[in-house]
Amino acid sequence: MGTKSVDDLQRQLQETEALATSAIEGASTTAELAAVKQDFLGKGSALTKIQSQLGGLDPSDRKAAGQAVNASRSGIEAIFGRRLTTVADEERGVQLAAERIDLTEVSTVNDQPSGHAHIVTQAWEELEDVFVGMGFRVAEGPEAETDWHNFDALNIPPDHPARDGFDTIYVQHGEPRSTLLRTHTSPVQIRAMLAQEPPIYIIAPGRVFRQDTADATHMPVFHQLEGLVIDRNISLADLAGTIEAFTESYFGAGFSSRLRPNHFPFTEPSAEFDIQRPDGSWLELGGCGMVHPNVLRAGGVDPEEWSAFAFGFGIDRLALLKFGIDDLRELFTNDMRFLQQF
Amino acid sequence: MKVLLSWLREFAPFEGEPQALAESMTDLGMVVEGIETVGANWDGIVVAKVLSLRKHPEADRIQLVDVDAGEGEPLQICCGAFNMAVGDLVPLATLGTVMPGGLEIARRKLRGEWSNGMICSESELELGQDHDGIMVLDGSHTVGQPLADALGHETDTLFDLDIEGNRPDALSVAGVARDLAARLGIAFALPTPSVGEVDPPASERVGIKVTAPQLCPRFGYRVLDNVSIGDSPPWMAARLTAAGMRPINSIVDISNYVMLELGQPNHTYDLDLVDGKTIGVRMGRDGEMVKTLDDVDRKVTEADGVITDGSDRVIGLAGVMGGASTEIGETTTSVVLEAAVWDRMMIAKTSRRLNLRSEASTRFERGVDPFGIELALDRFAQLAVEICGAKVATGAVTFDAAPISQPVVNVRTSKVNHLLNTELTSDDIAALLAPIGFTATPAGEGTLDVTVPSWRPDSSIEEDIVEEVGRHHGYSKSGKRVPTPTQAGGLTPAQRNRRRLRQALLGAGFSEAMPMPFLAPGDLAKVGLDVEGLALTNPLVAEESILRSTLLPGLLKAVARNESHRIEAVSLCELGRAFAQSDEELPNEFELIAGITSGYSPEATAAEVAVRALRRFCADLGLSGVQVDNAAMPGLHPTRSGSVRFRGKTIGAVGEIDPRVSEAFGVSSRVAWFQLEVAPLLAALESTPKFKAISLYPSSDIDLAFVTPNDVAATAVLRTLQSAGGATLRSVDLFDVFRSDQLGDDCRSLAFSLRFQADDRTLTDDEVAEARQKCIDAAAANHKATLR
């Protein structure tokens, strides 16, 4: 070949570039572009054929010819790349418009909502967590309890007038009036003492029963939390400090507590404990005191070696207070609209 | 217990704001539940002198009164009363005064004459009921002086106290005053009434015969003659009213007044109506009757204490209520006045049996001061002389069943300081106890002998004394400290896992319900259980007389309740205890967990919903090996229910509730249900699953569809495949069930996907083919299943 051949090649390249440019600009989809790319840059393309002819050129021309082919290829690729971006953007625009969803149309009305824990359970577990954080363990006892654990062992002998106040529900089991539905969580104190040696730091949340007609502040079934601490040198100050630490932890900063004298058969000295809200108002919360020596003895604990305090309060009431509910019966309607609120 | 501040002040000179006194009482354990101002406000009412009386020119029923109210100029008042004379001192409500009844006094014209104030009657001042004319003041008073100052009148404060059962002493004004005075460090004194007496002595007028000394440790009486009965004076009526008692007549009112003041209930008999002039005390006899003061005929039993007359007839129920036959009336002139101490338990039993609680029985039940009898009798006699003109027969007669001694408690200073976290000395302790009547004398190194006062029957052991020291020292002085347990706090694995069980149900869309655990008698039968539930001895109502042995009735009632409120989509769960009969000391008590759903998935049957929920629950907890087998379970749809088996035991049921059962509880929709025993689940959750290395080699999946007779459970085929697949079978899942005419009515196609994988190599095609064939052969051999 001679110079003519190089010129010829240049002409071929120009033609090819012109055809390619026209084809690329004429393609309007990415699929068409892919076909065009195959036609002008692929294995069977004119450009590839020209490239295969380079070997037949005069060695002195070969370099220049090679550069010319590469330049053509780069030029076509650049045009192709620009066109592809444009076409792809257009296609994406069409796709996005077609896929538009109005998120505000989404409805959950037919979905099954997730379940909610009962607010008594929520309060119960929160209380457990607070006391666990203070080093307490959680003790349990039966709901159907012996008369002895519920009364005698707690320094309330048979015929004691205090028994009247408990409105006990008895169960037909064993001797008449030997089995009852526990009227308070205090029998768990006795069970804990009989089950383990002091020191003892326990709480006992649980369900309790009274023969009460349901009204805004009474239910025949409700929930209490009992606390018992037996150790050496436990005093009224330990009781007051424990109540205070619990108050701050459960109710939050700005809440404090006080003890004032009261009477319970199972504690001596006895106290009521009140919580003071940040606004200065008081909330009567529960009963407490130093465990009566007769109760310690019933649990097999020597009152000369160990001293103890106990406290108890209602869980349901805390749930009511937390959510601003003024009628205890609301808690137990089992109405989905109530349960799903919290 | 309601007490007036003015009454408290008769025992100790209390000063300061009522609010501060209330705080002290509360801090002593006598909780003040209310503070109320009582008594008329006389601000603006002054003493005025009548200067002249003139006829009203236009009216006959009004006269013009010129008064000197201390302002220099005389004031003209129009007055409708005519019972005053020139020179009399009268109360004048000046212009601007708001009368106790609410009327505001303004200058106004009456028939053309100005009236510059109002001259007041006793009733307008709320001093009494007397409406006959205006009040003319006795004695000499300064004109213009505020009337309240002139008459020593002040408004009063009424405290409403909550007295605990261990403080019978505080069920009296004197007892409250004693405690409060001790706290405030001021002097307290009981009244010392002096009674003029006349012969013959009381012991000759009325005899006493006590044949039940165990019932009556002490009995005392006086005899009063010449009693004239009428209304009690306004001050006494006002105090009784404030305390919540209705004034009746002077003798009954004095009786109540003395009880409220001193805490000693007492009773009066019309002596002329007491047959044989003898009072007897004995136990009742079955068959005896007595008409009590409330006009009810009551049966007497051998357990009741009774008062009798000379003919041994019952004339009263000891310590609970007197009899109608000897009741004081308007014509009564001679009175036997009784003050006694009764056995606490006997009074409690009688008043409980008769459901008859009186102010007296409440005090006797809690324990009255056995040595308070004499003072109460004297105080009564004194008031009866003053108010009723009574003549008092010589002597108060007392009967003592046995000498009564006060307990002496040995108290260690160290015990006091240990329990109270204080550093009190023996002297400090004695000084705190002395004002409330506990006398402490040194009894050796660091100990005191403390004699309990007779009015504190609740105190008998060292800790009781510690409480008294603590009360008067102040609980707040014990301080606050947090004890430091040497153990770490925490939940037991069972307690933690119980929370997981509940959480798993919540995650599956069940909200937690809390139905009452009480059932109506037929409820268990209604849900297909023929066991007899554990019955309550004294249920509040028959519908709540059985303890549940399953959670089904409670939750089904909850669904019915929601349905009745047009809430059709319901999903509830419960984790709670149930009960069954047992031969042990206590009934069998066990925990159950259950879920109930209706109305959420219209495209699936309730039975499917139930099984899916159960599977999801188990998967959430990582419990593998929970099997469902088709079985008719009590209360469930006989062809849509299954037993739940776990580790070789049936632990529950799953499926659709029998529509007949749902209907019986008022539920019209189809209801999904499952219930499991909690104990086996907790036991399983105790063990922690061990890590299994994840194979790095590729897995091979194959699908197998079998035509299988309808009566072969899909899970049975699945289990066969599981065991036939060999060690490299990783999972088997039923992914499709297909029925068609071609397959016929008796069969359906079950399609399973199986995944094989080895831990140590890539499985060859031959190995997978071999396992596949074993599965096909086993299904054919065991279930007549043919590969499609």
PDB file of C-alpha atoms in Angstrom, chain B residues 386-535:
ATOM      1  CA  GLU B 386     -75.154  21.340 136.336  1.00  0.00           C
ATOM      2  CA  ILE B 387     -77.513  20.641 133.465  1.00  0.00           C
ATOM      3  CA  CYS B 388     -80.308  18.490 134.892  1.00  0.00           C
ATOM      4  CA  GLY B 389     -80.314  19.590 138.519  1.00  0.00           C
ATOM      5  CA  ALA B 390     -79.578  16.003 139.519  1.00  0.00           C
ATOM      6  CA  LYS B 391     -79.000  14.918 143.099  1.00  0.00           C
ATOM      7  CA  VAL B 392     -76.208  12.337 143.254  1.00  0.00           C
ATOM      8  CA  ALA B 393     -76.458   9.399 145.634  1.00  0.00           C
ATOM      9  CA  THR B 394     -73.349   8.917 147.742  1.00  0.00           C
ATOM     10  CA  GLY B 395     -70.603   6.811 146.287  1.00  0.00           C
ATOM     11  CA  ALA B 396     -69.674   5.279 143.001  1.00  0.00           C
ATOM     12  CA  VAL B 397     -70.092   1.521 143.265  1.00  0.00           C
ATOM     13  CA  THR B 398     -67.437  -0.558 141.545  1.00  0.00           C
ATOM     14  CA  PHE B 399     -67.075  -4.272 141.020  1.00  0.00           C
ATOM     15  CA  ASP B 400     -63.658  -5.788 140.269  1.00  0.00           C
ATOM     16  CA  ALA B 401     -63.603  -9.322 138.886  1.00  0.00           C
ATOM     17  CA  ALA B 402     -59.910  -9.632 139.677  1.00  0.00           C
ATOM     18  CA  PRO B 403     -57.055  -7.272 140.368  1.00  0.00           C
ATOM     19  CA  ILE B 404     -55.800  -5.739 137.156  1.00  0.00           C
ATOM     20  CA  SER B 405     -52.100  -5.072 136.917  1.00  0.00           C
ATOM     21  CA  GLN B 406     -50.325  -3.147 134.240  1.00  0.00           C
ATOM     22  CA  PRO B 407     -47.640  -4.902 132.213  1.00  0.00           C
ATOM     23  CA  VAL B 408     -44.068  -3.913 132.906  1.00  0.00           C
ATOM     24  CA  VAL B 409     -41.833  -4.206 129.845  1.00  0.00           C
ATOM     25  CA  ASN B 410     -38.093  -4.462 130.078  1.00  0.00           C
ATOM     26  CA  VAL B 411     -36.673  -2.145 127.441  1.00  0.00           C
ATOM     27  CA  ARG B 412     -33.034  -2.022 126.363  1.00  0.00           C
ATOM     28  CA  THR B 413     -31.700   1.354 125.388  1.00  0.00           C
ATOM     29  CA  SER B 414     -29.628  -0.477 122.793  1.00  0.00           C
ATOM     30  CA  LYS B 415     -32.749  -2.017 121.243  1.00  0.00           C
ATOM     31  CA  VAL B 416     -34.424   1.370 120.998  1.00  0.00           C
ATOM     32  CA  ASN B 417     -31.368   2.936 119.373  1.00  0.00           C
ATOM     33  CA  HIS B 418     -30.810  -0.048 117.101  1.00  0.00           C
ATOM     34  CA  LEU B 419     -34.353  -0.087 115.685  1.00  0.00           C
ATOM     35  CA  LEU B 420     -34.664   3.705 115.478  1.00  0.00           C
ATOM     36  CA  ASN B 421     -31.090   4.507 114.454  1.00  0.00           C
ATOM     37  CA  THR B 422     -30.886   6.986 117.342  1.00  0.00           C
ATOM     38  CA  GLU B 423     -28.476   7.744 120.174  1.00  0.00           C
ATOM     39  CA  LEU B 424     -30.955   8.252 122.967  1.00  0.00           C
ATOM     40  CA  THR B 425     -29.973   7.826 126.605  1.00  0.00           C
ATOM     41  CA  SER B 426     -32.140   6.054 129.157  1.00  0.00           C
ATOM     42  CA  ASP B 427     -33.110   9.464 130.480  1.00  0.00           C
ATOM     43  CA  ASP B 428     -34.110  10.661 127.013  1.00  0.00           C
ATOM     44  CA  ILE B 429     -36.290   7.601 126.592  1.00  0.00           C
ATOM     45  CA  ALA B 430     -37.910   8.013 130.008  1.00  0.00           C
ATOM     46  CA  ALA B 431     -38.546  11.689 129.250  1.00  0.00           C
ATOM     47  CA  LEU B 432     -40.215  10.901 125.932  1.00  0.00           C
ATOM     48  CA  LEU B 433     -42.447   8.267 127.533  1.00  0.00           C
ATOM     49  CA  ALA B 434     -43.466  10.053 130.737  1.00  0.00           C
ATOM     50  CA  PRO B 435     -45.924  12.577 129.221  1.00  0.00           C
ATOM     51  CA  ILE B 436     -47.962   9.793 127.600  1.00  0.00           C
ATOM     52  CA  GLY B 437     -48.173   7.851 130.852  1.00  0.00           C
ATOM     53  CA  PHE B 438     -45.468   5.236 130.347  1.00  0.00           C
ATOM     54  CA  THR B 439     -43.340   5.306 133.485  1.00  0.00           C
ATOM     55  CA  ALA B 440     -39.785   4.166 133.023  1.00  0.00           C
ATOM     56  CA  THR B 441     -37.502   3.264 135.887  1.00  0.00           C
ATOM     57  CA  PRO B 442     -33.875   2.171 135.551  1.00  0.00           C
ATOM     58  CA  ALA B 443     -33.491  -1.609 135.738  1.00  0.00           C
ATOM     59  CA  GLY B 444     -29.797  -2.256 135.514  1.00  0.00           C
ATOM     60  CA  GLU B 445     -27.187  -1.325 132.953  1.00  0.00           C
ATOM     61  CA  GLY B 446     -28.783   0.158 129.840  1.00  0.00           C
ATOM     62  CA  THR B 447     -32.277  -1.117 130.541  1.00  0.00           C
ATOM     63  CA  LEU B 448     -35.525   0.356 131.757  1.00  0.00           C
ATOM     64  CA  ASP B 449     -38.612  -1.167 133.309  1.00  0.00           C
ATOM     65  CA  VAL B 450     -41.459   0.550 131.536  1.00  0.00           C
ATOM     66  CA  THR B 451     -44.949   0.336 133.022  1.00  0.00           C
ATOM     67  CA  VAL B 452     -47.598   0.547 130.329  1.00  0.00           C
ATOM     68  CA  PRO B 453     -50.495   2.886 131.174  1.00  0.00           C
ATOM     69  CA  SER B 454     -53.916   1.298 131.562  1.00  0.00           C
ATOM     70  CA  TRP B 455     -55.264   3.134 128.499  1.00  0.00           C
ATOM     71  CA  ARG B 456     -52.784   1.522 126.122  1.00  0.00           C
ATOM     72  CA  PRO B 457     -53.906  -2.120 125.792  1.00  0.00           C
ATOM     73  CA  ASP B 458     -51.947  -2.379 122.538  1.00  0.00           C
ATOM     74  CA  SER B 459     -48.572  -2.071 124.236  1.00  0.00           C
ATOM     75  CA  SER B 460     -47.038  -5.183 125.705  1.00  0.00           C
ATOM     76  CA  ILE B 461     -43.600  -5.885 124.221  1.00  0.00           C
ATOM     77  CA  GLU B 462     -40.310  -4.073 123.837  1.00  0.00           C
ATOM     78  CA  GLU B 463     -40.973  -3.154 120.197  1.00  0.00           C
ATOM     79  CA  ASP B 464     -44.268  -1.515 121.220  1.00  0.00           C
ATOM     80  CA  ILE B 465     -42.330   0.771 123.534  1.00  0.00           C
ATOM     81  CA  VAL B 466     -39.821   1.444 120.758  1.00  0.00           C
ATOM     82  CA  GLU B 467     -42.711   2.628 118.597  1.00  0.00           C
ATOM     83  CA  GLU B 468     -43.879   5.030 121.326  1.00  0.00           C
ATOM     84  CA  VAL B 469     -40.367   6.428 121.697  1.00  0.00           C
ATOM     85  CA  GLY B 470     -40.115   6.742 117.917  1.00  0.00           C
ATOM     86  CA  ARG B 471     -43.478   8.431 117.590  1.00  0.00           C
ATOM     87  CA  HIS B 472     -42.697  11.093 120.135  1.00  0.00           C
ATOM     88  CA  HIS B 473     -39.078  11.533 119.142  1.00  0.00           C
ATOM     89  CA  GLY B 474     -40.226  11.778 115.505  1.00  0.00           C
ATOM     90  CA  TYR B 475     -39.737   9.138 112.817  1.00  0.00           C
ATOM     91  CA  SER B 476     -37.941  11.690 110.663  1.00  0.00           C
ATOM     92  CA  LYS B 477     -35.154  11.905 113.259  1.00  0.00           C
ATOM     93  CA  SER B 478     -34.177   8.333 112.424  1.00  0.00           C
ATOM     94  CA  GLY B 479     -32.743   9.644 109.163  1.00  0.00           C
ATOM     95  CA  LYS B 480     -32.481   7.840 105.868  1.00  0.00           C
ATOM     96  CA  ARG B 481     -29.809   5.419 104.732  1.00  0.00           C
ATOM     97  CA  VAL B 482     -29.823   2.765 102.059  1.00  0.00           C
ATOM     98  CA  PRO B 483     -28.826  -0.711 103.229  1.00  0.00           C
ATOM     99  CA  THR B 484     -26.243  -2.469 101.100  1.00  0.00           C
ATOM    100  CA  PRO B 485     -27.105  -6.035 100.233  1.00  0.00           C
ATOM    101  CA  THR B 486     -24.145  -8.344  99.707  1.00  0.00           C
ATOM    102  CA  GLN B 487     -26.024 -10.149  96.926  1.00  0.00           C
ATOM    103  CA  ALA B 488     -26.577  -8.890  93.411  1.00  0.00           C
ATOM    104  CA  GLY B 489     -30.177  -8.200  92.555  1.00  0.00           C
ATOM    105  CA  GLY B 490     -31.822  -9.914  89.646  1.00  0.00           C
ATOM    106  CA  LEU B 491     -34.603 -11.975  88.222  1.00  0.00           C
ATOM    107  CA  THR B 492     -34.443 -15.755  88.210  1.00  0.00           C
ATOM    108  CA  PRO B 493     -34.216 -17.430  84.792  1.00  0.00           C
ATOM    109  CA  ALA B 494     -37.894 -18.394  85.138  1.00  0.00           C
ATOM    110  CA  GLN B 495     -38.855 -14.790  85.867  1.00  0.00           C
ATOM    111  CA  ARG B 496     -36.854 -13.508  82.912  1.00  0.00           C
ATOM    112  CA  ASN B 497     -38.298 -16.171  80.635  1.00  0.00           C
ATOM    113  CA  ARG B 498     -41.837 -15.447  81.786  1.00  0.00           C
ATOM    114  CA  ARG B 499     -41.263 -11.941  80.471  1.00  0.00           C
ATOM    115  CA  ARG B 500     -40.021 -13.436  77.169  1.00  0.00           C
ATOM    116  CA  LEU B 501     -43.151 -15.572  76.857  1.00  0.00           C
ATOM    117  CA  ARG B 502     -45.359 -12.536  77.291  1.00  0.00           C
ATOM    118  CA  GLN B 503     -43.217 -10.467  74.933  1.00  0.00           C
ATOM    119  CA  ALA B 504     -43.435 -13.152  72.257  1.00  0.00           C
ATOM    120  CA  LEU B 505     -47.228 -13.003  72.358  1.00  0.00           C
ATOM    121  CA  LEU B 506     -47.222  -9.215  72.227  1.00  0.00           C
ATOM    122  CA  GLY B 507     -44.930  -9.419  69.205  1.00  0.00           C
ATOM    123  CA  ALA B 508     -47.414 -11.764  67.545  1.00  0.00           C
ATOM    124  CA  GLY B 509     -50.077  -9.063  67.892  1.00  0.00           C
ATOM    125  CA  PHE B 510     -51.823 -10.119  71.080  1.00  0.00           C
ATOM    126  CA  SER B 511     -52.631  -7.425  73.640  1.00  0.00           C
ATOM    127  CA  GLU B 512     -52.547  -8.437  77.255  1.00  0.00           C
ATOM    128  CA  ALA B 513     -55.911  -8.786  79.006  1.00  0.00           C
ATOM    129  CA  MET B 514     -56.535  -9.284  82.719  1.00  0.00           C
ATOM    130  CA  PRO B 515     -59.832 -11.122  83.163  1.00  0.00           C
ATOM    131  CA  MET B 516     -60.989 -11.943  86.680  1.00  0.00           C
ATOM    132  CA  PRO B 517     -60.001 -15.493  87.653  1.00  0.00           C
ATOM    133  CA  PHE B 518     -63.505 -16.216  88.980  1.00  0.00           C
ATOM    134  CA  LEU B 519     -65.999 -18.163  86.913  1.00  0.00           C
ATOM    135  CA  ALA B 520     -69.715 -18.835  87.102  1.00  0.00           C
ATOM    136  CA  PRO B 521     -70.675 -22.397  88.089  1.00  0.00           C
ATOM    137  CA  GLY B 522     -71.507 -23.587  84.532  1.00  0.00           C
ATOM    138  CA  ASP B 523     -68.572 -21.929  82.760  1.00  0.00           C
ATOM    139  CA  LEU B 524     -66.227 -24.911  82.797  1.00  0.00           C
ATOM    140  CA  ALA B 525     -68.948 -27.230  81.476  1.00  0.00           C
ATOM    141  CA  LYS B 526     -69.700 -24.687  78.768  1.00  0.00           C
ATOM    142  CA  VAL B 527     -66.121 -24.969  77.491  1.00  0.00           C
ATOM    143  CA  GLY B 528     -66.338 -28.739  77.446  1.00  0.00           C
ATOM    144  CA  LEU B 529     -64.557 -29.511  80.714  1.00  0.00           C
ATOM    145  CA  ASP B 530     -66.292 -31.974  82.977  1.00  0.00           C
ATOM    146  CA  VAL B 531     -64.039 -31.268  85.958  1.00  0.00           C
ATOM    147  CA  GLU B 532     -65.502 -29.617  88.979  1.00  0.00           C
ATOM    148  CA  GLY B 533     -63.734 -26.314  89.549  1.00  0.00           C
ATOM    149  CA  LEU B 534     -62.371 -25.293  92.884  1.00  0.00           C
ATOM    150  CA  ALA B 535     -65.224 -23.476  94.631  1.00  0.00           C
TER     151      ALA B 535
END
